[in-house]
């Protein structure tokens, strides 16, 4: 199954590691989001950096990576203008995550 995250992008639900809320990351005192995101952008792991009205980050890793069998494929971060709550509801509709 795939999750539509906006901007004509679909990602495999089984490869989603995290869906993070933009506002929660901004107010977090522990998180250094700006530094982390700059590093990720420099590595080329952000695939759609041109999203306006960013509301969430979706971290997607290859299936083997999730199972501790890291191969040459790295994790990818997608930006979305869809809220993390809406994305979670979409996942719940397609899977048995409840």
mmCIF file of N, CA, C and O in Angstrom:
data_model
loop_
_atom_site.group_PDB
_atom_site.id
_atom_site.type_symbol
_atom_site.label_atom_id
_atom_site.label_comp_id
_atom_site.label_asym_id
_atom_site.label_seq_id
_atom_site.Cartn_x
_atom_site.Cartn_y
_atom_site.Cartn_z
ATOM 1 N N UNK A 1 0.831 -1.176 0.000
ATOM 2 C CA UNK A 1 0.000 0.000 0.000
ATOM 3 C C UNK A 1 0.884 1.252 0.000
ATOM 4 O O UNK A 1 1.973 1.236 0.550
ATOM 5 N N UNK A 2 0.346 2.291 -0.561
ATOM 6 C CA UNK A 2 1.077 3.540 -0.661
ATOM 7 C C UNK A 2 0.319 4.658 0.038
ATOM 8 O O UNK A 2 -0.905 4.638 0.128
ATOM 9 N N UNK A 3 1.072 5.623 0.524
ATOM 10 C CA UNK A 3 0.501 6.805 1.164
ATOM 11 C C UNK A 3 0.777 8.010 0.284
ATOM 12 O O UNK A 3 1.934 8.271 -0.069
ATOM 13 N N UNK A 4 -0.280 8.737 -0.073
ATOM 14 C CA UNK A 4 -0.121 9.967 -0.850
ATOM 15 C C UNK A 4 0.237 11.086 0.128
ATOM 16 O O UNK A 4 -0.514 11.370 1.059
ATOM 17 N N UNK A 5 1.392 11.724 -0.058
ATOM 18 C CA UNK A 5 1.853 12.754 0.879
ATOM 19 C C UNK A 5 1.798 14.159 0.274
ATOM 20 O O UNK A 5 2.329 15.102 0.855
ATOM 21 N N UNK A 6 1.143 14.293 -0.876
ATOM 22 C CA UNK A 6 1.026 15.588 -1.526
ATOM 23 C C UNK A 6 2.032 15.743 -2.638
ATOM 24 O O UNK A 6 2.966 14.946 -2.784
ATOM 25 N N UNK A 7 1.833 16.779 -3.465
ATOM 26 C CA UNK A 7 2.740 17.078 -4.583
ATOM 27 C C UNK A 7 2.972 15.888 -5.492
ATOM 28 O O UNK A 7 4.081 15.656 -5.969
ATOM 29 N N UNK A 8 1.930 15.084 -5.713
ATOM 30 C CA UNK A 8 1.997 13.907 -6.591
ATOM 31 C C UNK A 8 3.048 12.898 -6.161
ATOM 32 O O UNK A 8 3.674 12.246 -6.999
ATOM 33 N N UNK A 9 3.265 12.771 -4.857
ATOM 34 C CA UNK A 9 4.243 11.810 -4.335
ATOM 35 C C UNK A 9 3.518 10.759 -3.504
ATOM 36 O O UNK A 9 2.714 11.084 -2.628
ATOM 37 N N UNK A 10 3.825 9.505 -3.782
ATOM 38 C CA UNK A 10 3.319 8.375 -3.015
ATOM 39 C C UNK A 10 4.509 7.596 -2.486
ATOM 40 O O UNK A 10 5.484 7.377 -3.208
ATOM 41 N N UNK A 11 4.425 7.166 -1.230
ATOM 42 C CA UNK A 11 5.509 6.381 -0.636
ATOM 43 C C UNK A 11 4.927 5.084 -0.081
ATOM 44 O O UNK A 11 3.779 5.058 0.373
ATOM 45 N N UNK A 12 5.705 4.000 -0.108
ATOM 46 C CA UNK A 12 5.224 2.739 0.457
ATOM 47 C C UNK A 12 5.034 2.873 1.970
ATOM 48 O O UNK A 12 5.944 3.306 2.684
ATOM 49 N N UNK A 13 3.862 2.530 2.454
ATOM 50 C CA UNK A 13 3.572 2.650 3.883
ATOM 51 C C UNK A 13 4.534 1.796 4.705
ATOM 52 O O UNK A 13 4.987 2.218 5.765
ATOM 53 N N UNK A 14 4.892 0.621 4.202
ATOM 54 C CA UNK A 14 5.758 -0.276 4.967
ATOM 55 C C UNK A 14 7.164 0.299 5.183
ATOM 56 O O UNK A 14 7.884 -0.139 6.065
ATOM 57 N N UNK A 15 7.549 1.287 4.391
ATOM 58 C CA UNK A 15 8.886 1.878 4.513
ATOM 59 C C UNK A 15 8.911 3.173 5.306
ATOM 60 O O UNK A 15 9.977 3.765 5.482
ATOM 61 N N UNK A 16 7.753 3.618 5.803
ATOM 62 C CA UNK A 16 7.707 4.848 6.587
ATOM 63 C C UNK A 16 8.227 4.562 7.988
ATOM 64 O O UNK A 16 7.758 3.664 8.676
ATOM 65 N N UNK A 17 9.220 5.343 8.396
ATOM 66 C CA UNK A 17 9.806 5.204 9.725
ATOM 67 C C UNK A 17 9.157 6.197 10.691
ATOM 68 O O UNK A 17 8.891 5.876 11.837
ATOM 69 N N UNK A 18 8.897 7.423 10.212
ATOM 70 C CA UNK A 18 8.316 8.439 11.080
ATOM 71 C C UNK A 18 7.597 9.493 10.250
ATOM 72 O O UNK A 18 7.986 9.779 9.121
ATOM 73 N N UNK A 19 6.544 10.038 10.843
ATOM 74 C CA UNK A 19 5.860 11.207 10.311
ATOM 75 C C UNK A 19 5.931 12.253 11.412
ATOM 76 O O UNK A 19 5.383 12.063 12.495
ATOM 77 N N UNK A 20 6.655 13.330 11.138
ATOM 78 C CA UNK A 20 6.920 14.334 12.162
ATOM 79 C C UNK A 20 6.193 15.634 11.858
ATOM 80 O O UNK A 20 6.162 16.094 10.718
ATOM 81 N N UNK A 21 5.648 16.237 12.891
ATOM 82 C CA UNK A 21 4.914 17.487 12.776
ATOM 83 C C UNK A 21 5.878 18.668 12.768
ATOM 84 O O UNK A 21 6.728 18.783 13.647
ATOM 85 N N UNK A 22 5.748 19.557 11.806
ATOM 86 C CA UNK A 22 6.625 20.729 11.677
ATOM 87 C C UNK A 22 6.568 21.616 12.917
ATOM 88 O O UNK A 22 7.594 22.042 13.431
ATOM 89 N N UNK A 23 5.368 21.909 13.419
ATOM 90 C CA UNK A 23 5.231 22.800 14.568
ATOM 91 C C UNK A 23 5.879 22.208 15.820
ATOM 92 O O UNK A 23 6.514 22.912 16.590
ATOM 93 N N UNK A 24 5.707 20.914 16.025
ATOM 94 C CA UNK A 24 6.305 20.266 17.194
ATOM 95 C C UNK A 24 7.831 20.321 17.132
ATOM 96 O O UNK A 24 8.491 20.506 18.151
ATOM 97 N N UNK A 25 8.384 20.174 15.938
ATOM 98 C CA UNK A 25 9.833 20.257 15.791
ATOM 99 C C UNK A 25 10.342 21.672 16.037
ATOM 100 O O UNK A 25 11.414 21.877 16.599
ATOM 101 N N UNK A 26 9.556 22.671 15.626
ATOM 102 C CA UNK A 26 9.965 24.057 15.808
ATOM 103 C C UNK A 26 10.011 24.467 17.272
ATOM 104 O O UNK A 26 10.902 25.207 17.684
ATOM 105 N N UNK A 27 9.067 23.987 18.085
ATOM 106 C CA UNK A 27 9.024 24.418 19.486
ATOM 107 C C UNK A 27 9.855 23.541 20.415
ATOM 108 O O UNK A 27 10.067 23.895 21.560
ATOM 109 N N UNK A 28 10.340 22.420 19.901
ATOM 110 C CA UNK A 28 11.132 21.518 20.726
ATOM 111 C C UNK A 28 12.465 22.163 21.111
ATOM 112 O O UNK A 28 13.220 22.632 20.271
ATOM 113 N N UNK A 29 12.746 22.186 22.412
ATOM 114 C CA UNK A 29 14.003 22.764 22.887
ATOM 115 C C UNK A 29 15.154 21.765 22.740
ATOM 116 O O UNK A 29 16.305 22.152 22.677
ATOM 117 N N UNK A 30 14.831 20.491 22.738
ATOM 118 C CA UNK A 30 15.855 19.459 22.636
ATOM 119 C C UNK A 30 16.314 19.281 21.196
ATOM 120 O O UNK A 30 17.478 19.038 20.921
ATOM 121 N N UNK A 31 15.405 19.448 20.268
ATOM 122 C CA UNK A 31 15.681 19.191 18.860
ATOM 123 C C UNK A 31 16.414 20.371 18.226
ATOM 124 O O UNK A 31 16.041 21.513 18.377
ATOM 125 N N UNK A 32 17.437 20.070 17.512
ATOM 126 C CA UNK A 32 18.119 21.111 16.737
ATOM 127 C C UNK A 32 17.769 20.884 15.269
ATOM 128 O O UNK A 32 18.598 20.505 14.459
ATOM 129 N N UNK A 33 16.504 21.095 14.953
ATOM 130 C CA UNK A 33 15.957 20.787 13.632
ATOM 131 C C UNK A 33 16.706 21.490 12.514
ATOM 132 O O UNK A 33 17.012 20.900 11.496
ATOM 133 N N UNK A 34 17.007 22.733 12.717
ATOM 134 C CA UNK A 34 17.656 23.477 11.635
ATOM 135 C C UNK A 34 19.010 22.873 11.277
ATOM 136 O O UNK A 34 19.335 22.727 10.111
ATOM 137 N N UNK A 35 19.779 22.524 12.269
ATOM 138 C CA UNK A 35 21.101 21.927 12.021
ATOM 139 C C UNK A 35 20.931 20.561 11.353
ATOM 140 O O UNK A 35 21.603 20.257 10.363
ATOM 141 N N UNK A 36 20.017 19.762 11.866
ATOM 142 C CA UNK A 36 19.787 18.433 11.304
ATOM 143 C C UNK A 36 19.318 18.537 9.851
ATOM 144 O O UNK A 36 19.836 17.852 8.974
ATOM 145 N N UNK A 37 18.346 19.406 9.595
ATOM 146 C CA UNK A 37 17.821 19.532 8.243
ATOM 147 C C UNK A 37 18.878 20.057 7.274
ATOM 148 O O UNK A 37 18.923 19.634 6.126
ATOM 149 N N UNK A 38 19.733 20.953 7.719
ATOM 150 C CA UNK A 38 20.817 21.427 6.855
ATOM 151 C C UNK A 38 21.758 20.283 6.486
ATOM 152 O O UNK A 38 22.175 20.158 5.346
ATOM 153 N N UNK A 39 22.088 19.444 7.478
ATOM 154 C CA UNK A 39 22.950 18.287 7.201
ATOM 155 C C UNK A 39 22.294 17.323 6.223
ATOM 156 O O UNK A 39 22.941 16.823 5.303
ATOM 157 N N UNK A 40 21.012 17.077 6.419
ATOM 158 C CA UNK A 40 20.287 16.157 5.543
ATOM 159 C C UNK A 40 20.216 16.717 4.123
ATOM 160 O O UNK A 40 20.396 15.991 3.145
ATOM 161 N N UNK A 41 19.963 18.020 4.004
ATOM 162 C CA UNK A 41 19.912 18.648 2.676
ATOM 163 C C UNK A 41 21.265 18.549 1.980
ATOM 164 O O UNK A 41 21.340 18.269 0.783
ATOM 165 N N UNK A 42 22.340 18.761 2.729
ATOM 166 C CA UNK A 42 23.675 18.683 2.148
ATOM 167 C C UNK A 42 24.001 17.274 1.662
ATOM 168 O O UNK A 42 24.757 17.104 0.704
ATOM 169 N N UNK A 43 23.458 16.260 2.333
ATOM 170 C CA UNK A 43 23.674 14.875 1.923
ATOM 171 C C UNK A 43 22.812 14.500 0.709
ATOM 172 O O UNK A 43 23.019 13.461 0.104
ATOM 173 N N UNK A 44 21.833 15.323 0.400
ATOM 174 C CA UNK A 44 20.945 15.039 -0.721
ATOM 175 C C UNK A 44 19.811 14.102 -0.382
ATOM 176 O O UNK A 44 19.211 13.496 -1.268
ATOM 177 N N UNK A 45 19.480 13.956 0.893
ATOM 178 C CA UNK A 45 18.439 13.027 1.307
ATOM 179 C C UNK A 45 17.040 13.636 1.299
ATOM 180 O O UNK A 45 16.064 12.925 1.459
ATOM 181 N N UNK A 46 16.924 14.945 1.160
ATOM 182 C CA UNK A 46 15.614 15.585 1.068
ATOM 183 C C UNK A 46 15.227 15.612 -0.402
ATOM 184 O O UNK A 46 15.923 16.187 -1.222
ATOM 185 N N UNK A 47 14.107 14.996 -0.718
ATOM 186 C CA UNK A 47 13.747 14.834 -2.125
ATOM 187 C C UNK A 47 12.893 15.957 -2.686
ATOM 188 O O UNK A 47 12.910 16.206 -3.859
ATOM 189 N N UNK A 48 12.125 16.638 -1.877
ATOM 190 C CA UNK A 48 11.236 17.679 -2.403
ATOM 191 C C UNK A 48 11.295 18.914 -1.504
ATOM 192 O O UNK A 48 10.334 19.273 -0.848
ATOM 193 N N UNK A 49 12.415 19.571 -1.530
ATOM 194 C CA UNK A 49 12.674 20.713 -0.651
ATOM 195 C C UNK A 49 11.895 21.964 -1.053
ATOM 196 O O UNK A 49 11.868 22.937 -0.330
ATOM 197 N N UNK A 50 11.235 21.941 -2.196
ATOM 198 C CA UNK A 50 10.557 23.125 -2.693
ATOM 199 C C UNK A 50 9.106 23.243 -2.228
ATOM 200 O O UNK A 50 8.353 24.034 -2.763
ATOM 201 N N UNK A 51 8.694 22.481 -1.237
ATOM 202 C CA UNK A 51 7.314 22.504 -0.747
ATOM 203 C C UNK A 51 7.051 23.799 0.002
ATOM 204 O O UNK A 51 7.819 24.192 0.876
ATOM 205 N N UNK A 52 5.959 24.445 -0.358
ATOM 206 C CA UNK A 52 5.540 25.637 0.368
ATOM 207 C C UNK A 52 4.586 25.202 1.472
ATOM 208 O O UNK A 52 3.884 24.214 1.346
ATOM 209 N N UNK A 53 4.561 25.937 2.563
ATOM 210 C CA UNK A 53 3.696 25.610 3.706
ATOM 211 C C UNK A 53 4.009 24.229 4.285
ATOM 212 O O UNK A 53 3.125 23.396 4.442
ATOM 213 N N UNK A 54 5.257 23.973 4.588
ATOM 214 C CA UNK A 54 5.642 22.681 5.157
ATOM 215 C C UNK A 54 4.877 22.444 6.454
ATOM 216 O O UNK A 54 4.859 23.294 7.324
ATOM 217 N N UNK A 55 4.246 21.283 6.548
ATOM 218 C CA UNK A 55 3.519 20.954 7.764
ATOM 219 C C UNK A 55 4.016 19.667 8.405
ATOM 220 O O UNK A 55 3.781 19.439 9.585
ATOM 221 N N UNK A 56 4.710 18.828 7.623
ATOM 222 C CA UNK A 56 5.212 17.586 8.199
ATOM 223 C C UNK A 56 6.409 17.063 7.415
ATOM 224 O O UNK A 56 6.646 17.455 6.273
ATOM 225 N N UNK A 57 7.160 16.199 8.087
ATOM 226 C CA UNK A 57 8.309 15.517 7.500
ATOM 227 C C UNK A 57 8.016 14.027 7.551
ATOM 228 O O UNK A 57 7.565 13.503 8.566
ATOM 229 N N UNK A 58 8.280 13.338 6.452
ATOM 230 C CA UNK A 58 8.081 11.896 6.393
ATOM 231 C C UNK A 58 9.432 11.262 6.127
ATOM 232 O O UNK A 58 10.068 11.530 5.110
ATOM 233 N N UNK A 59 9.871 10.424 7.054
ATOM 234 C CA UNK A 59 11.147 9.731 6.904
ATOM 235 C C UNK A 59 10.850 8.334 6.362
ATOM 236 O O UNK A 59 10.099 7.569 6.975
ATOM 237 N N UNK A 60 11.439 8.032 5.214
ATOM 238 C CA UNK A 60 11.207 6.763 4.527
ATOM 239 C C UNK A 60 12.549 6.074 4.328
ATOM 240 O O UNK A 60 13.501 6.671 3.835
ATOM 241 N N UNK A 61 12.623 4.812 4.738
ATOM 242 C CA UNK A 61 13.843 4.024 4.573
ATOM 243 C C UNK A 61 13.506 2.731 3.832
ATOM 244 O O UNK A 61 12.405 2.208 3.969
ATOM 245 N N UNK A 62 14.462 2.221 3.074
ATOM 246 C CA UNK A 62 14.237 0.931 2.405
ATOM 247 C C UNK A 62 13.931 -0.148 3.430
ATOM 248 O O UNK A 62 14.371 -0.075 4.573
ATOM 249 N N UNK A 63 13.186 -1.151 3.022
ATOM 250 C CA UNK A 63 12.765 -2.205 3.944
ATOM 251 C C UNK A 63 13.943 -2.879 4.636
ATOM 252 O O UNK A 63 13.899 -3.158 5.826
ATOM 253 N N UNK A 64 15.013 -3.178 3.910
ATOM 254 C CA UNK A 64 16.166 -3.835 4.520
ATOM 255 C C UNK A 64 16.799 -2.954 5.585
ATOM 256 O O UNK A 64 17.295 -3.433 6.587
ATOM 257 N N UNK A 65 16.790 -1.669 5.377
ATOM 258 C CA UNK A 65 17.358 -0.729 6.354
ATOM 259 C C UNK A 65 16.598 -0.812 7.671
ATOM 260 O O UNK A 65 17.175 -0.810 8.730
ATOM 261 N N UNK A 66 15.269 -0.923 7.581
ATOM 262 C CA UNK A 66 14.444 -0.988 8.781
ATOM 263 C C UNK A 66 14.693 -2.243 9.598
ATOM 264 O O UNK A 66 14.481 -2.252 10.795
ATOM 265 N N UNK A 67 15.148 -3.272 8.962
ATOM 266 C CA UNK A 67 15.364 -4.540 9.657
ATOM 267 C C UNK A 67 16.811 -4.733 10.084
ATOM 268 O O UNK A 67 17.230 -5.824 10.417
ATOM 269 N N UNK A 68 17.578 -3.672 10.055
ATOM 270 C CA UNK A 68 18.964 -3.758 10.496
ATOM 271 C C UNK A 68 19.911 -4.287 9.439
ATOM 272 O O UNK A 68 21.062 -4.567 9.718
ATOM 273 N N UNK A 69 19.442 -4.437 8.220
ATOM 274 C CA UNK A 69 20.273 -4.932 7.134
ATOM 275 C C UNK A 69 20.620 -3.775 6.217
ATOM 276 O O UNK A 69 20.270 -3.769 5.044
ATOM 277 N N UNK A 70 21.270 -2.782 6.752
ATOM 278 C CA UNK A 70 21.556 -1.566 5.985
ATOM 279 C C UNK A 70 22.352 -1.902 4.733
ATOM 280 O O UNK A 70 23.354 -2.580 4.775
ATOM 281 N N UNK A 71 21.855 -1.408 3.617
ATOM 282 C CA UNK A 71 22.576 -1.570 2.367
ATOM 283 C C UNK A 71 22.974 -0.188 1.860
ATOM 284 O O UNK A 71 23.028 0.757 2.622
ATOM 285 N N UNK A 72 23.246 -0.073 0.589
ATOM 286 C CA UNK A 72 23.696 1.194 0.032
ATOM 287 C C UNK A 72 22.618 2.264 0.011
ATOM 288 O O UNK A 72 22.916 3.441 -0.129
ATOM 289 N N UNK A 73 21.368 1.875 0.115
ATOM 290 C CA UNK A 73 20.278 2.843 0.064
ATOM 291 C C UNK A 73 20.167 3.572 1.407
ATOM 292 O O UNK A 73 20.201 2.968 2.455
ATOM 293 N N UNK A 74 20.026 4.875 1.340
ATOM 294 C CA UNK A 74 19.887 5.688 2.537
ATOM 295 C C UNK A 74 18.429 6.066 2.739
ATOM 296 O O UNK A 74 17.613 5.961 1.846
ATOM 297 N N UNK A 75 18.138 6.558 3.925
ATOM 298 C CA UNK A 75 16.800 7.055 4.208
ATOM 299 C C UNK A 75 16.564 8.355 3.453
ATOM 300 O O UNK A 75 17.494 9.094 3.165
ATOM 301 N N UNK A 76 15.322 8.610 3.143
ATOM 302 C CA UNK A 76 14.920 9.807 2.415
ATOM 303 C C UNK A 76 13.925 10.572 3.272
ATOM 304 O O UNK A 76 13.072 9.964 3.922
ATOM 305 N N UNK A 77 14.033 11.884 3.277
ATOM 306 C CA UNK A 77 13.063 12.714 3.970
ATOM 307 C C UNK A 77 12.250 13.463 2.927
ATOM 308 O O UNK A 77 12.804 14.125 2.055
ATOM 309 N N UNK A 78 10.949 13.316 3.043
ATOM 310 C CA UNK A 78 10.022 14.053 2.191
ATOM 311 C C UNK A 78 9.366 15.134 3.025
ATOM 312 O O UNK A 78 9.053 14.925 4.198
ATOM 313 N N UNK A 79 9.153 16.286 2.432
ATOM 314 C CA UNK A 79 8.419 17.355 3.074
ATOM 315 C C UNK A 79 7.010 17.344 2.520
ATOM 316 O O UNK A 79 6.799 17.032 1.345
ATOM 317 N N UNK A 80 6.034 17.670 3.368
ATOM 318 C CA UNK A 80 4.648 17.647 2.924
ATOM 319 C C UNK A 80 3.900 18.861 3.453
ATOM 320 O O UNK A 80 4.170 19.321 4.570
ATOM 321 N N UNK A 81 2.959 19.331 2.667
ATOM 322 C CA UNK A 81 2.092 20.406 3.133
ATOM 323 C C UNK A 81 0.808 19.852 3.747
ATOM 324 O O UNK A 81 -0.104 20.586 4.053
ATOM 325 N N UNK A 82 0.764 18.552 3.961
ATOM 326 C CA UNK A 82 -0.354 17.883 4.618
ATOM 327 C C UNK A 82 0.036 17.641 6.075
ATOM 328 O O UNK A 82 1.158 17.233 6.363
ATOM 329 N N UNK A 83 -0.889 17.869 6.991
ATOM 330 C CA UNK A 83 -0.576 17.729 8.410
ATOM 331 C C UNK A 83 -0.264 16.278 8.773
ATOM 332 O O UNK A 83 -0.743 15.339 8.127
ATOM 333 N N UNK A 84 0.519 16.111 9.812
ATOM 334 C CA UNK A 84 0.880 14.768 10.261
ATOM 335 C C UNK A 84 -0.351 13.990 10.719
ATOM 336 O O UNK A 84 -0.433 12.779 10.530
ATOM 337 N N UNK A 85 -1.336 14.684 11.284
ATOM 338 C CA UNK A 85 -2.572 14.032 11.719
ATOM 339 C C UNK A 85 -3.325 13.451 10.530
ATOM 340 O O UNK A 85 -3.793 12.316 10.578
ATOM 341 N N UNK A 86 -3.434 14.211 9.469
ATOM 342 C CA UNK A 86 -4.122 13.734 8.267
ATOM 343 C C UNK A 86 -3.376 12.561 7.645
ATOM 344 O O UNK A 86 -3.990 11.575 7.222
ATOM 345 N N UNK A 87 -2.050 12.647 7.605
ATOM 346 C CA UNK A 87 -1.261 11.542 7.051
ATOM 347 C C UNK A 87 -1.446 10.274 7.885
ATOM 348 O O UNK A 87 -1.567 9.168 7.329
ATOM 349 N N UNK A 88 -1.486 10.416 9.201
ATOM 350 C CA UNK A 88 -1.704 9.260 10.067
ATOM 351 C C UNK A 88 -3.083 8.651 9.813
ATOM 352 O O UNK A 88 -3.221 7.429 9.736
ATOM 353 N N UNK A 89 -4.100 9.485 9.669
ATOM 354 C CA UNK A 89 -5.444 8.971 9.379
ATOM 355 C C UNK A 89 -5.467 8.213 8.061
ATOM 356 O O UNK A 89 -6.115 7.170 7.943
ATOM 357 N N UNK A 90 -4.754 8.726 7.067
ATOM 358 C CA UNK A 90 -4.682 8.024 5.781
ATOM 359 C C UNK A 90 -4.024 6.658 5.944
ATOM 360 O O UNK A 90 -4.441 5.676 5.333
ATOM 361 N N UNK A 91 -2.976 6.593 6.762
ATOM 362 C CA UNK A 91 -2.311 5.301 7.015
ATOM 363 C C UNK A 91 -3.260 4.338 7.706
ATOM 364 O O UNK A 91 -3.317 3.155 7.363
ATOM 365 N N UNK A 92 -3.990 4.847 8.696
ATOM 366 C CA UNK A 92 -4.921 3.994 9.437
ATOM 367 C C UNK A 92 -6.023 3.446 8.546
ATOM 368 O O UNK A 92 -6.467 2.320 8.731
ATOM 369 N N UNK A 93 -6.459 4.238 7.564
ATOM 370 C CA UNK A 93 -7.495 3.778 6.643
ATOM 371 C C UNK A 93 -6.999 2.620 5.783
ATOM 372 O O UNK A 93 -7.787 1.771 5.389
ATOM 373 N N UNK A 94 -5.720 2.605 5.495
ATOM 374 C CA UNK A 94 -5.164 1.596 4.583
ATOM 375 C C UNK A 94 -4.542 0.407 5.290
ATOM 376 O O UNK A 94 -4.230 -0.584 4.670
ATOM 377 N N UNK A 95 -4.329 0.507 6.604
ATOM 378 C CA UNK A 95 -3.667 -0.563 7.334
ATOM 379 C C UNK A 95 -4.408 -0.858 8.631
ATOM 380 O O UNK A 95 -5.418 -0.252 8.939
ATOM 381 N N UNK A 96 -3.863 -1.751 9.414
ATOM 382 C CA UNK A 96 -4.423 -2.083 10.727
ATOM 383 C C UNK A 96 -3.577 -1.493 11.842
ATOM 384 O O UNK A 96 -3.221 -2.166 12.801
ATOM 385 N N UNK A 97 -3.204 -0.229 11.714
ATOM 386 C CA UNK A 97 -2.337 0.418 12.715
ATOM 387 C C UNK A 97 -3.071 0.745 14.005
ATOM 388 O O UNK A 97 -2.463 1.140 14.965
ATOM 389 N N UNK A 98 -4.351 0.650 14.061
ATOM 390 C CA UNK A 98 -5.127 1.086 15.234
ATOM 391 C C UNK A 98 -4.949 0.184 16.404
ATOM 392 O O UNK A 98 -4.733 -0.900 16.459
#
